[in-house]
Short mmCIF file of C-alpha atoms in Angstrom, two decimals:
data_model
loop_
_atom_site.label_atom_id
_atom_site.label_comp_id
_atom_site.label_asym_id
_atom_site.label_seq_id
_atom_site.Cartn_x
_atom_site.Cartn_y
_atom_site.Cartn_z
CA MET A 2 172.25 158.97 195.26
CA ALA A 3 172.94 155.95 197.36
CA ALA A 4 172.00 154.25 194.43
CA LEU A 5 174.23 155.64 192.36
CA SER A 6 177.13 155.62 194.61
CA LYS A 7 176.13 151.73 194.36
CA THR A 8 175.82 151.73 191.02
CA LYS A 9 179.57 152.47 190.47
CA PHE A 10 180.63 150.66 192.94
CA THR A 11 179.22 147.80 191.27
CA SER A 12 180.57 148.90 187.92
CA THR A 13 184.64 149.08 189.45
CA LEU A 14 183.97 145.93 191.14
CA TRP A 15 183.59 144.07 188.12
CA ASP A 16 185.94 146.10 186.58
CA TYR A 17 188.70 144.93 188.56
CA VAL A 18 186.80 141.38 187.81
CA ILE A 19 187.42 141.70 184.71
CA LEU A 20 191.44 143.29 185.18
CA THR A 21 191.88 140.09 187.08
CA ILE A 22 190.94 137.16 184.87
CA GLY A 23 192.84 138.94 182.11
CA THR A 24 195.78 139.57 183.77
CA ILE A 25 195.32 135.58 185.02
CA LEU A 26 195.20 134.76 181.88
CA TYR A 27 198.17 137.23 180.51
CA CYS A 28 200.38 135.46 183.23
CA MET A 29 199.39 131.61 182.58
CA ALA A 30 199.97 132.57 178.51
CA TRP A 31 203.61 132.59 179.84
CA THR A 32 203.87 129.96 182.50
CA THR A 33 201.67 127.59 181.13
CA PHE A 34 202.41 127.50 177.13
CA ILE A 35 205.17 129.61 176.04
CA ILE A 36 207.93 129.67 179.15
CA PRO A 37 207.58 125.66 179.72
CA ALA A 38 208.66 125.11 175.74
CA GLY A 39 211.34 126.52 176.23
CA MET A 40 210.35 129.81 173.98
CA SER A 41 210.06 133.80 174.22
CA SER A 42 208.91 136.67 172.48
CA GLY A 43 208.47 140.62 172.61
CA GLY A 44 207.64 142.78 175.17
CA LEU A 45 209.02 143.55 178.67
CA THR A 46 208.03 139.40 179.79
CA GLY A 47 209.88 138.48 176.61
CA LEU A 48 213.07 139.99 177.72
CA CYS A 49 212.51 138.92 182.12
CA THR A 50 212.11 135.64 179.94
CA ILE A 51 215.79 135.83 178.02
CA ILE A 52 216.96 136.66 181.51
CA GLN A 53 215.40 133.69 183.36
CA TYR A 54 217.35 131.35 180.73
CA GLY A 55 220.51 133.61 180.61
CA THR A 56 220.87 133.65 184.19
CA GLY A 57 218.49 131.71 186.37
CA ILE A 58 216.83 134.79 187.90
CA PRO A 59 212.84 134.53 187.39
CA ILE A 60 210.54 136.49 185.69
CA GLY A 61 208.78 136.59 189.22
CA TRP A 62 211.09 138.91 190.43
CA SER A 63 212.96 140.47 187.16
CA PHE A 64 209.15 141.74 185.68
CA PRO A 65 208.72 143.51 188.93
CA THR A 66 212.12 145.35 189.36
CA ILE A 67 211.92 146.63 186.09
CA ASN A 68 208.39 147.86 186.19
CA ALA A 69 209.22 149.76 189.06
CA ILE A 70 212.11 151.44 187.22
CA LEU A 71 209.98 152.04 184.67
CA LEU A 72 207.57 153.91 186.67
CA ALA A 73 209.75 155.81 188.35
CA LEU A 74 210.94 156.82 185.35
CA GLY A 75 207.83 157.85 183.59
CA VAL A 76 206.26 159.09 186.90
CA LEU A 77 209.47 161.61 186.66
CA VAL A 78 209.22 162.61 183.16
CA LEU A 79 205.22 162.49 182.63
CA GLY A 80 204.31 163.10 185.93
CA LYS A 81 201.29 161.33 187.43
CA ALA A 82 200.25 159.32 183.93
CA PHE A 83 199.36 155.87 185.28
CA GLY A 84 196.36 155.13 187.09
CA PHE A 85 195.62 152.81 190.24
CA ARG A 86 194.82 149.72 187.89
CA THR A 87 197.69 149.64 186.16
CA ILE A 88 199.98 149.32 188.86
CA TYR A 89 197.42 146.65 190.54
CA VAL A 90 198.22 145.06 187.22
CA ILE A 91 201.66 145.12 187.69
CA VAL A 92 201.73 144.05 191.51
CA LEU A 93 199.09 140.76 190.46
CA SER A 94 201.26 140.01 187.43
CA SER A 95 204.62 139.60 189.66
CA ILE A 96 202.87 137.79 192.12
CA LEU A 97 201.06 135.02 189.93
CA PHE A 98 204.17 135.10 187.84
CA GLU A 99 206.54 133.50 190.93
CA VAL A 100 203.32 131.45 192.39
CA LEU A 101 202.02 129.59 189.21
CA PRO A 102 205.30 128.21 188.76
CA LYS A 103 204.74 126.50 191.85
CA PHE A 104 201.83 124.15 190.11
CA PRO A 105 203.44 121.51 187.44
CA MET A 106 200.68 119.94 186.13
CA LEU A 107 200.25 123.46 185.09
CA GLU A 108 203.13 123.65 182.46
CA ILE A 109 201.22 122.76 179.68
CA GLY A 110 203.85 123.46 177.16
CA SER A 111 206.80 120.60 178.40
CA ASP A 112 204.58 118.98 177.37
CA MET A 113 204.22 119.98 173.79
CA LYS A 114 208.18 120.52 172.91
CA ASN A 115 207.28 118.33 169.34
CA ASP A 116 205.05 121.04 168.05
CA LEU A 117 205.78 124.39 168.99
CA LEU A 118 203.75 125.77 166.22
CA LEU A 119 200.77 125.13 168.27
CA VAL A 120 202.35 126.01 171.71
CA ALA A 121 203.29 129.68 170.11
CA LEU A 122 199.75 129.89 168.67
CA VAL A 123 198.11 129.18 171.30
CA GLY A 124 200.14 131.38 173.89
CA GLY A 125 200.26 133.86 171.54
CA ALA A 126 196.56 134.27 171.69
CA THR A 127 195.82 133.27 175.35
CA GLU A 128 197.95 136.24 175.99
CA ALA A 129 196.52 138.49 173.65
CA LEU A 130 192.97 137.76 175.15
CA GLY A 131 194.60 138.33 178.75
CA ILE A 132 196.03 141.94 178.04
CA GLY A 133 193.02 142.78 175.63
CA LEU A 134 190.48 141.80 178.79
CA THR A 135 193.02 144.37 181.24
CA LEU A 136 193.00 147.16 178.16
CA LEU A 137 189.53 147.17 178.12
CA ARG A 138 188.84 147.69 181.72
CA GLY A 139 191.62 150.75 182.05
CA GLY A 140 194.49 148.46 183.28
CA SER A 141 198.44 147.93 181.49
CA THR A 142 201.25 145.44 182.43
CA GLY A 143 203.05 148.48 181.88
CA GLY A 144 206.48 147.77 180.23
CA THR A 145 206.93 149.07 176.57
CA ASP A 146 204.02 151.32 176.99
CA ILE A 147 206.05 153.12 179.53
CA LEU A 148 209.34 153.20 177.54
CA ALA A 149 206.92 154.10 174.62
CA MET A 150 204.94 157.26 176.22
CA VAL A 151 208.28 158.79 177.08
CA VAL A 152 209.58 158.74 174.02
CA ASN A 153 207.07 160.20 172.39
CA LYS A 154 207.06 162.96 174.83
CA TYR A 155 210.55 164.07 173.22
CA TRP A 156 210.41 162.86 169.69
CA PRO A 157 208.06 162.19 167.45
CA VAL A 158 208.36 158.38 167.23
CA SER A 159 204.82 156.69 167.06
CA PRO A 160 204.19 154.13 169.94
CA GLY A 161 203.47 151.42 167.18
CA ARG A 162 207.05 152.04 166.12
CA VAL A 163 208.31 152.03 169.75
CA TYR A 164 206.70 148.60 170.15
CA MET A 165 207.93 147.12 166.92
CA VAL A 166 211.89 148.15 167.68
CA ALA A 167 211.88 147.26 171.28
CA ASP A 168 210.10 143.61 169.99
CA LEU A 169 212.68 143.42 167.48
CA PHE A 170 215.77 144.16 169.62
CA ILE A 171 214.23 141.76 172.88
CA ILE A 172 213.98 138.78 170.84
CA SER A 173 216.69 139.51 168.76
CA LEU A 174 218.35 139.35 172.60
CA LEU A 175 217.34 135.30 172.06
CA LEU A 176 221.09 134.74 169.40
CA PHE A 177 222.90 135.79 172.81
CA LEU A 178 221.55 132.57 174.97
CA PRO A 179 223.57 129.48 174.07
CA ASP A 180 221.44 126.97 173.76
CA LYS A 181 219.21 129.19 171.09
CA GLY A 182 219.04 130.37 167.82
CA PRO A 183 217.23 131.22 164.50
CA THR A 184 214.45 129.00 164.76
CA ASP A 185 213.22 130.18 168.50
CA LEU A 186 213.80 133.57 166.91
CA ILE A 187 210.73 132.47 164.29
CA TYR A 188 208.96 130.97 166.70
CA ALA A 189 208.84 134.52 168.80
CA TYR A 190 207.67 136.32 165.66
CA VAL A 191 204.67 133.98 165.51
CA ILE A 192 203.86 134.68 169.28
CA MET A 193 204.42 138.12 168.59
CA LEU A 194 202.74 138.50 165.11
CA THR A 195 199.56 136.29 166.96
CA PHE A 196 199.71 138.67 169.92
CA SER A 197 199.16 141.34 167.49
CA PHE A 198 196.04 140.15 165.40
CA GLY A 199 194.30 138.70 167.91
CA ILE A 200 194.21 141.74 170.51
CA ASP A 201 193.47 144.02 167.46
CA TYR A 202 190.07 141.15 167.49
CA VAL A 203 190.17 141.53 171.06
CA LEU A 204 189.89 145.23 171.26
CA LEU A 205 188.18 145.90 168.22
CA GLY A 206 186.44 143.31 167.17
CA ASN A 207 182.81 144.62 168.10
CA LYS A 208 183.85 148.34 167.01
CA SER A 209 184.89 147.68 163.78
CA SER A 210 183.43 149.68 161.55
CA VAL A 211 182.53 149.34 157.84
CA GLN A 212 181.91 152.30 155.08
CA ILE A 213 179.17 150.91 152.29
CA LEU A 214 178.59 152.44 148.80
CA VAL A 215 174.99 151.06 147.57
CA PHE A 216 174.58 151.93 143.89
CA SER A 217 170.79 151.45 142.89
CA SER A 218 167.84 152.97 141.53
CA LYS A 219 165.96 152.56 144.42
CA TYR A 220 167.81 154.40 146.47
CA ASN A 221 165.24 156.41 148.54
CA GLU A 222 163.18 152.52 149.34
CA ILE A 223 167.02 151.55 150.70
CA ALA A 224 167.80 154.69 152.37
CA ASP A 225 164.40 155.18 154.46
CA HIS A 226 164.70 151.13 154.82
CA ILE A 227 168.48 151.90 156.55
CA ILE A 228 167.30 155.11 158.75
CA LYS A 229 163.77 153.35 160.37
CA ASP A 230 164.71 149.48 160.74
CA VAL A 231 168.71 149.39 160.65
CA GLN A 232 168.75 153.02 162.27
CA ARG A 233 171.54 154.34 160.82
CA GLY A 234 172.43 157.31 159.03
CA VAL A 235 172.85 157.50 155.38
CA THR A 236 174.18 160.40 152.91
CA ALA A 237 173.21 159.82 149.45
CA LEU A 238 175.69 161.82 147.60
CA GLU A 239 174.90 162.94 143.72
CA SER A 240 176.16 160.62 141.09
CA MET A 241 176.02 160.35 137.66
CA GLY A 242 176.30 156.94 135.11
CA TRP A 243 178.87 157.57 132.50
CA TYR A 244 177.88 155.21 129.64
CA SER A 245 174.21 156.06 130.79
CA GLN A 246 175.05 159.90 131.14
CA GLN A 247 172.03 159.72 133.88
CA SER A 248 171.90 161.30 137.01
CA SER A 249 171.02 159.26 140.31
CA LYS A 250 172.20 159.26 143.52
CA VAL A 251 175.05 156.76 146.31
CA LEU A 252 174.10 156.13 149.45
CA LEU A 253 176.99 156.14 151.66
CA VAL A 254 176.30 154.43 154.83
CA ILE A 255 178.58 153.56 157.67
CA VAL A 256 177.65 150.72 160.23
CA ARG A 257 179.43 148.42 162.47
CA LYS A 258 181.22 145.20 161.15
CA ASN A 259 178.58 142.71 162.72
CA GLN A 260 175.69 144.92 160.97
CA MET A 261 177.25 144.10 157.59
CA ASN A 262 175.94 141.55 156.26
CA GLY A 263 171.93 142.04 157.57
CA VAL A 264 172.63 145.80 155.64
CA ILE A 265 173.67 144.01 152.51
CA ASN A 266 171.25 141.90 152.85
CA SER A 267 168.00 143.48 153.44
CA ILE A 268 169.51 145.80 150.14
CA LYS A 269 169.04 143.27 148.07
CA GLU A 270 165.65 142.14 149.02
CA ILE A 271 164.93 145.72 148.17
CA ASP A 272 166.64 145.36 144.67
CA LYS A 273 168.60 142.59 143.30
CA LYS A 274 170.57 144.45 141.09
CA ALA A 275 172.38 146.78 143.55
CA PHE A 276 175.64 147.81 143.37
CA ILE A 277 177.87 147.68 146.62
CA SER A 278 181.63 148.42 147.74
CA VAL A 279 182.24 147.31 151.21
CA SER A 280 184.73 149.07 152.44
CA SER A 281 186.97 149.28 156.35
CA ALA A 282 186.01 151.84 158.00
CA GLN A 283 188.79 153.05 160.78
CA SER A 284 188.26 156.01 163.65
CA VAL A 285 184.79 156.55 162.92
CA TYR A 286 183.69 159.21 165.50
CA GLY A 287 180.21 160.52 166.44
CA GLU A 288 176.88 159.51 167.53
CA GLY A 289 176.68 155.96 167.36
CA PHE A 290 180.53 155.28 166.64
CA GLU A 291 183.06 156.25 169.33
CA GLU A 292 183.96 159.95 170.86
CA ILE A 293 187.04 161.86 169.33
CA LYS A 294 189.68 161.29 172.30
CA THR A 295 191.18 164.45 173.45
CA GLY A 296 192.47 164.59 176.47
CA VAL A 297 190.63 167.47 177.84
CA LYS A 298 186.55 166.71 179.42
CA LEU A 299 183.92 167.89 177.68
CA ASN A 300 180.55 168.56 179.54
CA LYS A 301 177.56 167.68 178.44
CA LYS A 302 176.42 170.77 176.68
CA LYS A 303 179.90 170.31 174.19
CA LYS A 304 179.98 166.89 174.01
CA ASP A 305 176.37 167.37 172.00
CA LYS A 306 177.68 170.13 170.17
CA VAL A 307 180.86 167.94 168.55
CA GLU A 308 178.45 165.12 167.65
CA THR A 309 175.99 167.40 165.70
CA THR A 310 179.05 168.75 163.88
CA GLU A 311 181.00 165.72 162.92
CA LEU A 312 177.29 164.27 161.59
CA LYS A 313 176.78 167.34 159.78
CA THR A 314 180.33 166.83 158.64
CA ILE A 315 179.68 163.81 157.22
CA GLU A 316 176.43 164.57 155.43
CA GLN A 317 178.49 167.96 153.76
#
């Protein structure tokens, strides 16, 4: 019991270390690159930078104030839907947004105003890495995340659409600032797109899966190799070549993206004439991949039953 408790403590401590690193990177993306270059983007942080540019109110003040209002609204509407990790990230972000600007040597963006595209790309990528790390460890920066959950409770609107509409609205506010124009909007969209692609890579890079269809007369050897050596399941689908009018089998294999090249190369070693089709596979659930998230915790017996049912469904 003591060993289990120590392991849990170590795991939790490591989670908060990653949360802290992610939050620092997220805040530095803004205070080191984006804000010193006079740029902005979407999300609550983007709204706070616009407020700073227009009124002089520092982001270190507006960020915690607006987040506190959104948290209160979220608790009122959704109940206790926010964990301590989200509150931790919000509090730490608020402190860092106030402290980091006091170190002028960190304001790299102010020295790169002649290359704003590079600032936008680096700033967006750094923010994606930071927020990606916080999300991987169960944290959140609040802001439009809370708004999306509140809207989704009462209206059939996906969170992604809420984020998109909110970001478009926030970025368009730049046009109301006297020293901003269409060029600033374009750079804001560049940051937003860089962030979107970057966070997908951070969150899904190692978990992305691909579906491989193998057309080969040596399907028996290939299937045995994938099961024994790659240790992935294989489904043999009945097929018939319309030109040859000969019956055969097509192998259906789902593997992690980082396994794809190895699987394809091994197939080609067995049959150089094998025809292979590869397509992206999203939301792959079952043993060896992701669990179905239903909002209800399953005990081990039920969980095993669900995974077994999923595998049988795939093979059918």
